[in-house]
Coordinates of C-alpha atoms and ligand atoms in Angstrom, one line a residue:
X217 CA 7.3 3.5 -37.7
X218 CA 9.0 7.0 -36.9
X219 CA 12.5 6.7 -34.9
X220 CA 11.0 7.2 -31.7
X221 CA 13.1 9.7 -29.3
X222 CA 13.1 9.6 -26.2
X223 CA 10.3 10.0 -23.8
X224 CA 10.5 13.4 -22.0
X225 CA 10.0 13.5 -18.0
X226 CA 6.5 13.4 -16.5
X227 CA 4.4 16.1 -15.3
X228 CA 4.1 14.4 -12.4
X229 CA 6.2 12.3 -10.4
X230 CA 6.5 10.1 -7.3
X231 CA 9.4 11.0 -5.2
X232 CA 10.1 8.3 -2.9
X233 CA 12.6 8.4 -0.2
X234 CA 14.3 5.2 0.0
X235 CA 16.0 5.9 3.5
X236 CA 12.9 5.9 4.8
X237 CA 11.5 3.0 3.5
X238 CA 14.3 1.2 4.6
X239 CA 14.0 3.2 8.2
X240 CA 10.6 1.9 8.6
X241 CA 11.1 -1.5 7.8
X242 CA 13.7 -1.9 10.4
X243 CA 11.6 0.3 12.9
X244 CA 9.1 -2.5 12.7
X245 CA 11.3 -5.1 12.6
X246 CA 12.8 -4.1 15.9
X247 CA 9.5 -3.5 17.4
X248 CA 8.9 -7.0 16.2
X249 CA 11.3 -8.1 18.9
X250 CA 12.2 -11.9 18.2
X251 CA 10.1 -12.1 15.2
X252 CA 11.4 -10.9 11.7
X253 CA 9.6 -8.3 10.0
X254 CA 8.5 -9.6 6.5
X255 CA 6.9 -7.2 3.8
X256 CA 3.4 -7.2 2.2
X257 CA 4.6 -5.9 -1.3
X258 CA 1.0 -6.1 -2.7
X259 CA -0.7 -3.9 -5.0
X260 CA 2.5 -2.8 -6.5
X261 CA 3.7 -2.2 -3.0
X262 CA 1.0 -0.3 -2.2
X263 CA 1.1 2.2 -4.9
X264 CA 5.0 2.5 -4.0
X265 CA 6.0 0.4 -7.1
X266 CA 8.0 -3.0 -6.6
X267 CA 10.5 -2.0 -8.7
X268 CA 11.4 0.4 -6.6
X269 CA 10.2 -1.0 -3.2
X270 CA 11.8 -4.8 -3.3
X271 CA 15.3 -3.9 -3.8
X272 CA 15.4 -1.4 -0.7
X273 CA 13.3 -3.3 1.4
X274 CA 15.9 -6.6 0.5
X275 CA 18.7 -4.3 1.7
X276 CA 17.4 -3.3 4.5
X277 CA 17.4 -6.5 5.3
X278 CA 13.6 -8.0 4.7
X279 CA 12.8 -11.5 3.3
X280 CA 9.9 -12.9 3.0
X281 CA 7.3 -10.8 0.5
X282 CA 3.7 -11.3 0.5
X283 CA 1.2 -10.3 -2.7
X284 CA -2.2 -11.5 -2.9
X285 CA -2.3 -12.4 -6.7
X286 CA -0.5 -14.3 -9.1
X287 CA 0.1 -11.6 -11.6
X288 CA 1.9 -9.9 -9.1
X289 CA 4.5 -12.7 -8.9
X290 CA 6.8 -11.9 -12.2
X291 CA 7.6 -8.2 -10.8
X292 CA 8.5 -9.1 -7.2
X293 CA 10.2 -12.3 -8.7
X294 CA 12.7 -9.6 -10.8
X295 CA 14.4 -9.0 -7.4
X296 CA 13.7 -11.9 -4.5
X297 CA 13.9 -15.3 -4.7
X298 CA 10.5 -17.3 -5.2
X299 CA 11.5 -19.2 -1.5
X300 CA 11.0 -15.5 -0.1
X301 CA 7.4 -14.7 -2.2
X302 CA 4.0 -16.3 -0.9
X303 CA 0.5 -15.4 -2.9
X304 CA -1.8 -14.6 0.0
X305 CA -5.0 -15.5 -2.3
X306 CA -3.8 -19.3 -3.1
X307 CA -4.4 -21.5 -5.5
X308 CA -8.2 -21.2 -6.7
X309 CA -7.4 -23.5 -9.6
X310 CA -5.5 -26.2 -11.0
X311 CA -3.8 -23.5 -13.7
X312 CA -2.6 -21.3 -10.3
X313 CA -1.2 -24.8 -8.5
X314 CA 0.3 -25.9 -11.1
X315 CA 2.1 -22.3 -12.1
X316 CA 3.2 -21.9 -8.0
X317 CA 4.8 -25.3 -8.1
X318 CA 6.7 -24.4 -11.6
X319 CA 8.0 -21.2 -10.0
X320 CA 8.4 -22.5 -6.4
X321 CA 6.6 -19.2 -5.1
X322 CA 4.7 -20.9 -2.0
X323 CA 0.4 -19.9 -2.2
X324 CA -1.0 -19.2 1.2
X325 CA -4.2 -22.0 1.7
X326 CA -7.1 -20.6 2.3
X327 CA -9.9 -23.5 2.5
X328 CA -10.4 -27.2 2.3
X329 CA -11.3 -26.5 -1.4
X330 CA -7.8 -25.0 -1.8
X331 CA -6.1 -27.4 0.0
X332 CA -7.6 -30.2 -2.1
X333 CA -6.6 -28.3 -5.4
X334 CA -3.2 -28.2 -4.3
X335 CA -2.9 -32.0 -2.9
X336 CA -4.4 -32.6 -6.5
X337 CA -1.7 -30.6 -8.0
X338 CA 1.0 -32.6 -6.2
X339 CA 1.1 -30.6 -3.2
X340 CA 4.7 -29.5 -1.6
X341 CA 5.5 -26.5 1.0
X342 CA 2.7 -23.8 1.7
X343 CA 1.7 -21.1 4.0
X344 CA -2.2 -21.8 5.3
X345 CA -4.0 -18.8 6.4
X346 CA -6.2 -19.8 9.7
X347 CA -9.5 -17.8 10.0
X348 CA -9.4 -16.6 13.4
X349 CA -11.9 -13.6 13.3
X350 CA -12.2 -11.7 10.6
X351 CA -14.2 -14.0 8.4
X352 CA -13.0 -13.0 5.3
X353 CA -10.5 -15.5 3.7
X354 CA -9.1 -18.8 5.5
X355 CA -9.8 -21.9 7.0
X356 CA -12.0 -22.1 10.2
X357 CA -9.9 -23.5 13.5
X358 CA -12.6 -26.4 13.5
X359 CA -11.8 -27.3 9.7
X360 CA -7.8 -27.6 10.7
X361 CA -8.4 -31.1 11.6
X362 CA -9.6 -31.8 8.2
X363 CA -7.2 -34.6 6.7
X364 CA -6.7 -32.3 3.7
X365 CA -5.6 -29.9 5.7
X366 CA -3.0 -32.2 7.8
X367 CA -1.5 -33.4 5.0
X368 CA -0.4 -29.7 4.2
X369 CA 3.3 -29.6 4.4
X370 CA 3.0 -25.8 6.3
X371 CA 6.3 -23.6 6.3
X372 CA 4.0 -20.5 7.7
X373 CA 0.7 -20.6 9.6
X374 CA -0.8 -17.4 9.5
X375 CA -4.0 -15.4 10.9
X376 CA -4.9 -11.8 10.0
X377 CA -6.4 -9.2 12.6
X378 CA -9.7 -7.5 12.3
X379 CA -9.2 -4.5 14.2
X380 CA -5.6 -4.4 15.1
X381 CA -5.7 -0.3 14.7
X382 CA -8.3 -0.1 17.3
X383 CA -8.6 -1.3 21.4
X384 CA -11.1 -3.6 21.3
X385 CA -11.3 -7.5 22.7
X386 CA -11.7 -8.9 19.7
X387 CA -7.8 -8.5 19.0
X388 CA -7.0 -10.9 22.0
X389 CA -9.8 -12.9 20.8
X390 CA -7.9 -13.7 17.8
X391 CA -4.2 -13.9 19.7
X392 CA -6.1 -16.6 21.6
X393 CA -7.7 -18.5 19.0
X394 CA -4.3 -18.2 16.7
X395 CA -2.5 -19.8 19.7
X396 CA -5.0 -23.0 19.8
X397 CA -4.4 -23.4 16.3
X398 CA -1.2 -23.0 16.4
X399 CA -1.5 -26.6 18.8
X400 CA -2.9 -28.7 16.2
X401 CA -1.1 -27.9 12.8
X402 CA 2.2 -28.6 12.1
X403 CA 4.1 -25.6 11.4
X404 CA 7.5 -24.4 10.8
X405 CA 6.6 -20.6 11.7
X406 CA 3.5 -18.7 12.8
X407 CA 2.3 -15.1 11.5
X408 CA -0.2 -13.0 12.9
X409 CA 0.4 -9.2 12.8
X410 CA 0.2 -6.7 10.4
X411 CA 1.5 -2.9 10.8
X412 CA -1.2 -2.2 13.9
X413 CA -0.9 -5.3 15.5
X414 CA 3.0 -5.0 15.6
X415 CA 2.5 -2.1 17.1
X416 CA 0.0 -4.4 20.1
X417 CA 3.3 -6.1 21.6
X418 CA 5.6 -8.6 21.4
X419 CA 2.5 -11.2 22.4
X420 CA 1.2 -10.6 18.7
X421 CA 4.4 -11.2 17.0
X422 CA 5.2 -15.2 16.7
X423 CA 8.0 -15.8 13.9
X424 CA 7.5 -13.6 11.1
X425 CA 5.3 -10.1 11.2
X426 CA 3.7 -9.0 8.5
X427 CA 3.8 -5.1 8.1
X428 CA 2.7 -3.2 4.8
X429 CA 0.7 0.1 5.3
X430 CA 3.7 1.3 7.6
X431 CA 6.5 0.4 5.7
X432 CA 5.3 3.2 3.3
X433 CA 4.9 5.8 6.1
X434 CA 1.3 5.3 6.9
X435 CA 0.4 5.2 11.0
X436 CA -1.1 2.4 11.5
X437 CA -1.7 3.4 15.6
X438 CA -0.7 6.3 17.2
X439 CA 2.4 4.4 19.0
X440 CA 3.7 4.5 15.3
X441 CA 4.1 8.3 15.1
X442 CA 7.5 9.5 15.4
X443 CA 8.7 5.8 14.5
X444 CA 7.5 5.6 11.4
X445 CA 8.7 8.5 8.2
X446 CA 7.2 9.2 5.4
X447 CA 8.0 8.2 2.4
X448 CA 6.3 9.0 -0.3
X449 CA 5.8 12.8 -1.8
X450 CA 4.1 12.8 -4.9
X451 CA 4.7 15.7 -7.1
X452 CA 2.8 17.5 -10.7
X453 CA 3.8 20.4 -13.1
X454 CA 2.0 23.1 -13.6
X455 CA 0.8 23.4 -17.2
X456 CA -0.9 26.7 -17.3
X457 CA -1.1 30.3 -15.0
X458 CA -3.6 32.5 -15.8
X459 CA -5.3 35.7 -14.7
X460 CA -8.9 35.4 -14.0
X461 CA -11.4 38.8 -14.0
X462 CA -14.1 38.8 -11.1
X463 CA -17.0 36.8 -11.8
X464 CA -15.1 33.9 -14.3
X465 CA -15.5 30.4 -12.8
X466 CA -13.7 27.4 -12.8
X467 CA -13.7 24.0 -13.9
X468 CA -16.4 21.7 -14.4
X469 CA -19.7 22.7 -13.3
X470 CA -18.3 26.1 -12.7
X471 CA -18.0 25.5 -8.6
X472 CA -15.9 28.5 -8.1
X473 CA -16.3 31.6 -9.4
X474 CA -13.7 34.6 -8.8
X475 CA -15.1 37.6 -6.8
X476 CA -12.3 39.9 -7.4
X477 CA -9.5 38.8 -9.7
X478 CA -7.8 36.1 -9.0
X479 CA -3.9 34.7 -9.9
X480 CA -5.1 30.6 -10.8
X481 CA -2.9 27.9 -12.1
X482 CA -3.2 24.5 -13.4
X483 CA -1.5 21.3 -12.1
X484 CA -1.5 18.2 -13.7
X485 CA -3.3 16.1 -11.5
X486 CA -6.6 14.5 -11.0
X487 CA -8.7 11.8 -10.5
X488 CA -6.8 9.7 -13.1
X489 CA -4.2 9.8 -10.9
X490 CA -5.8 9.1 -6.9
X491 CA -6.1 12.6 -6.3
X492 CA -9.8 12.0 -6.2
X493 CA -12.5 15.0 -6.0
X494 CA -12.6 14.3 -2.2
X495 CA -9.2 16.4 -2.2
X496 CA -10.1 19.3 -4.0
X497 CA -13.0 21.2 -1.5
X498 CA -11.0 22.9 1.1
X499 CA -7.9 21.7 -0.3
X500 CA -4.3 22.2 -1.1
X501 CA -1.5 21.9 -3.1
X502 CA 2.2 23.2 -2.0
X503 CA 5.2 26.0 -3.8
X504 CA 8.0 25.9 -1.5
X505 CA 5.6 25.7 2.0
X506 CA 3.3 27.7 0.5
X507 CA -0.4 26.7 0.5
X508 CA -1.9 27.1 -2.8
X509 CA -6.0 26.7 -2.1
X510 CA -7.8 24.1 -4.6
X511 CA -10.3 26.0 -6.6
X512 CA -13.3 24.3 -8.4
X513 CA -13.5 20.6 -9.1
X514 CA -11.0 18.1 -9.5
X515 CA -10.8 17.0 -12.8
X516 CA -9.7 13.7 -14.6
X517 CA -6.1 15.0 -15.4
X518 CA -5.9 18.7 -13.6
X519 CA -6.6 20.9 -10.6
X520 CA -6.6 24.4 -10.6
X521 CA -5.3 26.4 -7.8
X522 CA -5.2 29.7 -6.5
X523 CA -1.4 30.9 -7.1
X524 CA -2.1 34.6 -5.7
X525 CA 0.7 33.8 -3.0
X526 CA 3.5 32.9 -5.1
X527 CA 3.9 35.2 -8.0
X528 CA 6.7 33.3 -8.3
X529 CA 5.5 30.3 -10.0
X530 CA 5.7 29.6 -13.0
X531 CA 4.3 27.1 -16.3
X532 CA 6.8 24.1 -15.9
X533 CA 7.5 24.1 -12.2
X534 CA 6.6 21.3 -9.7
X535 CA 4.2 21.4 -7.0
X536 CA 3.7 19.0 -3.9
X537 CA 1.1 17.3 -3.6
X538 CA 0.7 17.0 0.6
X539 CA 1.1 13.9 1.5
X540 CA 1.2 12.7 5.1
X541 CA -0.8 10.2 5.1
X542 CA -2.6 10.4 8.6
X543 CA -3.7 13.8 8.1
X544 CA -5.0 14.0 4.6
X545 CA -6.8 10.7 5.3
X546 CA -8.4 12.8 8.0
X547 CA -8.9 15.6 5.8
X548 CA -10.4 13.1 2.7
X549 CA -12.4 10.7 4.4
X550 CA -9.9 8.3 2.6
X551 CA -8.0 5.5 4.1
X552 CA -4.1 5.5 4.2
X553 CA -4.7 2.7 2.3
X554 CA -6.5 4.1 -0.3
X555 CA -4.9 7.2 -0.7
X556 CA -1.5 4.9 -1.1
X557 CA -2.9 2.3 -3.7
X558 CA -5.2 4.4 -5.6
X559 CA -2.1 6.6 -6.8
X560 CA -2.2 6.3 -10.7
X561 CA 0.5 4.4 -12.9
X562 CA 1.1 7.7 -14.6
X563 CA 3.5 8.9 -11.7
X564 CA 7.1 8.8 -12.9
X565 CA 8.5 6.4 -9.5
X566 CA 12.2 7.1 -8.4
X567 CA 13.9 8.4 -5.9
Ligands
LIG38 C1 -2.3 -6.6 3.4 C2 -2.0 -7.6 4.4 C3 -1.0 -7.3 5.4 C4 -0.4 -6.0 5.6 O1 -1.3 -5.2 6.4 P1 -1.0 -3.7 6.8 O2 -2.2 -3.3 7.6 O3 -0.9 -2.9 5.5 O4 0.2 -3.7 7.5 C5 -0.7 -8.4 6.2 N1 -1.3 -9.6 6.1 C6 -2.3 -9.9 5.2 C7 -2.9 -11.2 5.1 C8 -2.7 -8.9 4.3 O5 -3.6 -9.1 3.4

C-alpha cells in the first residue's frame, strides 16, 4: 500500500452554524415553559451529523437524546451518557434487549409484544410510547392495562402528534387521550410534543419536549419564524466554466439548449447528494447574492448553471446552495424533513 497523503478538502461542504443550533435549542426550550427541551438526534441529526450536533446541543444545555435505531446508538454514545439516549423503535428482538441493557441506553416500548421481549430479557427502566392518534407505532390506551405493560418500570411516557403543524381537533384529541393515560401508568415523566406541538402551548408540554426538525432551523409553524435560525448552508465547488455557442444544450437529455451564447458553469452537486432533480427546473444556486439560474437536469454528481452574472467566478470557488428550509420546501415540493435528511454523506460537516 502507497503512503497515503492526506485527503484534500471537499468540493462540497456543510457549513453549520453552531450558535444557531444552540439558539434554537434554547428558543424551544423556553417556549417549552416548565418542561425541558430534549433533542431528537435521529438520522444523523437530521442530516446535521451527530458529531457535530451532540456536543453543541449538550452545551447548550440539552439532555435527553432520542434516535429511532440501534445503530445509531454508538455515535450519539461518543458524546452523552447512555442514561440521556432512548431508541424510539425499541426492542423488536431478544439481540436489541439484551444489547440496550448491556449499554444502559433505555428502548422506548412500543407494543405488548415489545414489552414481553423486554420482561423476557430481564426488563429494567424504559420509556413506553402510548398510541394516542397517529396509529403508527405504540401501544393502544386500552392495551396500557395489560399486565405486561404495568410491570414496565416507565422513566418516560410518551405520545407523538399527527398534525401538530396544522389547526385541526385532532391535536387536542390526542392532548386528551395522552392525559387519560397518563392516569393509569406509572410514570416518572410524560412527553408529548415535537417541534409544532411546542409551538401549540404550554398545555402540550408535560416534562420533557421533544423538538428535532426546529433545532436545525426548519419552521415547524409559522409562530416559529423569527424564533427559530437557520443553521445549516450547504456549499459545492465549481469544477468547470465554460462558454456555450447558441443552439448547444445541456446535460442529460439535453433539456436546455442555449439561444444565444451563454456563460455556464458546473457545480458539484446532485442527486447523490439531496439536491434532488426537483431543485433544478426554475432553480438556483448563489455567488455572493447573486442568483445563478439552474440549467438542464440535475445530475448524480453536478449541476450546471448559468454564470453570465458573475464574470467573476471562477473553477475552484464555492457556491451556496439556498437553503432556508421553508421556502425551498415550497419551492421543491419537498418536506423540511426531507430536504434535511436526504443531504448526502459526501458533505464535508463543520462549522
Ligand atoms: C422524529 C420525532 C420527533 C421530532 O419531531 P420533529 O417534528 O422533527 O420536531 C419527536 N418524537 C418522535 C417520537 C419522533 O419520531
Amino acid at each position: 500500500m502507497p503512503n497515503m497523503a492526506d485527503l484534500p478538502p471537499a468540493t462540497l461542504h456543510l457549513r453549520i452554524d453552531p450558535e444557531a443550533l444552540a439558539a434554537n435549542w434554547q428558543a424551544l426550550n423556553r417556549l417549552s415553559g416548565t418542561a425541558s427541551a430534549g433533542a431528537a438526534v435521529k438520522a444523523d441529526a437530521y442530516g446535521v451529523g451527530v458529531s457535530q450536533a451532540v456536543p453543541t446541543l449538550l452545551a447548550a444545555g440539552a439532555r435527553d437524546f432520542f434516535v429511532a435505531h440501534w445503530s445509531e446508538v454508538p455515535a450519539v454514545l461518543r458524546h452523552a451518557s447512555p442514561l440521556q439516549l432512548s431508541v424510539l423503535h425499541g426492542v423488536t428482538s431478544a439481540a436489541e434487549a439484551a444489547y440496550s441493557r448491556a449499554i444502559g441506553v433505555r428502548p422506548v416500548i412500543n407494543s405488548l409484544h415489545q414489552a414481553q421481549v423486554w420482561h423476557a430479557a430481564g426488563g429494567g427502566p424504559c420509556d413506553l410510547m402510548v398510541d394516542t392518534g397517529i396509529n403508527r407505532l405504540g401501544v393502544t390506551p386500552d392495551a396500557v392495562g395489560d399486565p405486561a405493560i404495568a410491570a414496565l418500570d416507565v422513566q418516560v411516557l410518551l405520545s407523538h402528534l399527527a398534525s401538530a403543524d396544522e389547526d385541526v381537533a385532532l391535536n387536542a384529541r390526542q392532548l386528551a387521550r395522552f392525559r387519560d393515560v397518563a392516569q393509569n401508568v406509572a410514570h416518572k415523566a410524560l412527553s408529548l410534543a415535537n417541534s409544532a406541538g411546542i409551538a401549540l402551548g404550554s398545555d402540550y408540554a408535560f416534562d420533557l419536549t421533544r423538538p428535532g426538525l426546529s433545532l436545525y432551523g426548519g419552521i415547524a409553524r409559522p409562530e416559529l419564524a423569527g424564533v427559530i435560525r437557520q443553521v445549516v448552508v450547504p456549499h459545492a465547488a465549481v469544477i468547470q466554466r465554460r462558454r456555450l455557442t447558441a443552439g448547444e444544450s445541456v446535460g442529460y437529455n439535453a433539456t436546455f439548449t442555449a439561444r444565444c451564447p451563454l456563460e455556464v458553469a458546473t457545480v458539484s452537486i446532485g442527486y447523490a447528494d439531496g439536491f434532488l432533480r426537483c431543485r433544478g427546473p426554475g432553480g438556483v444556486l448563489l455567488h455572493k447574492g447573486i442568483a445563478l439560474p439552474i440549467i438542464g437536469r440535475v445530475s448524480m454528481d453536478m449541476t450546471v448553471v448559468d454564470c453570465s452574472a458573475t464574470p467573476d467566478l471562477r473553477e475552484g470557488d464555492l457556491v451556496e446552495i439556498p437553503f432556508n428550509l421553508p421556502e425551498v420546501a415550497q419551492s421543491s415540493g419537498l418536506s423540511q424533513y426531507e430536504l434535511l435528511t436526504t443531504l448526502g454523506k459526501r458533505f464535508s460537516r463543520a462549522t
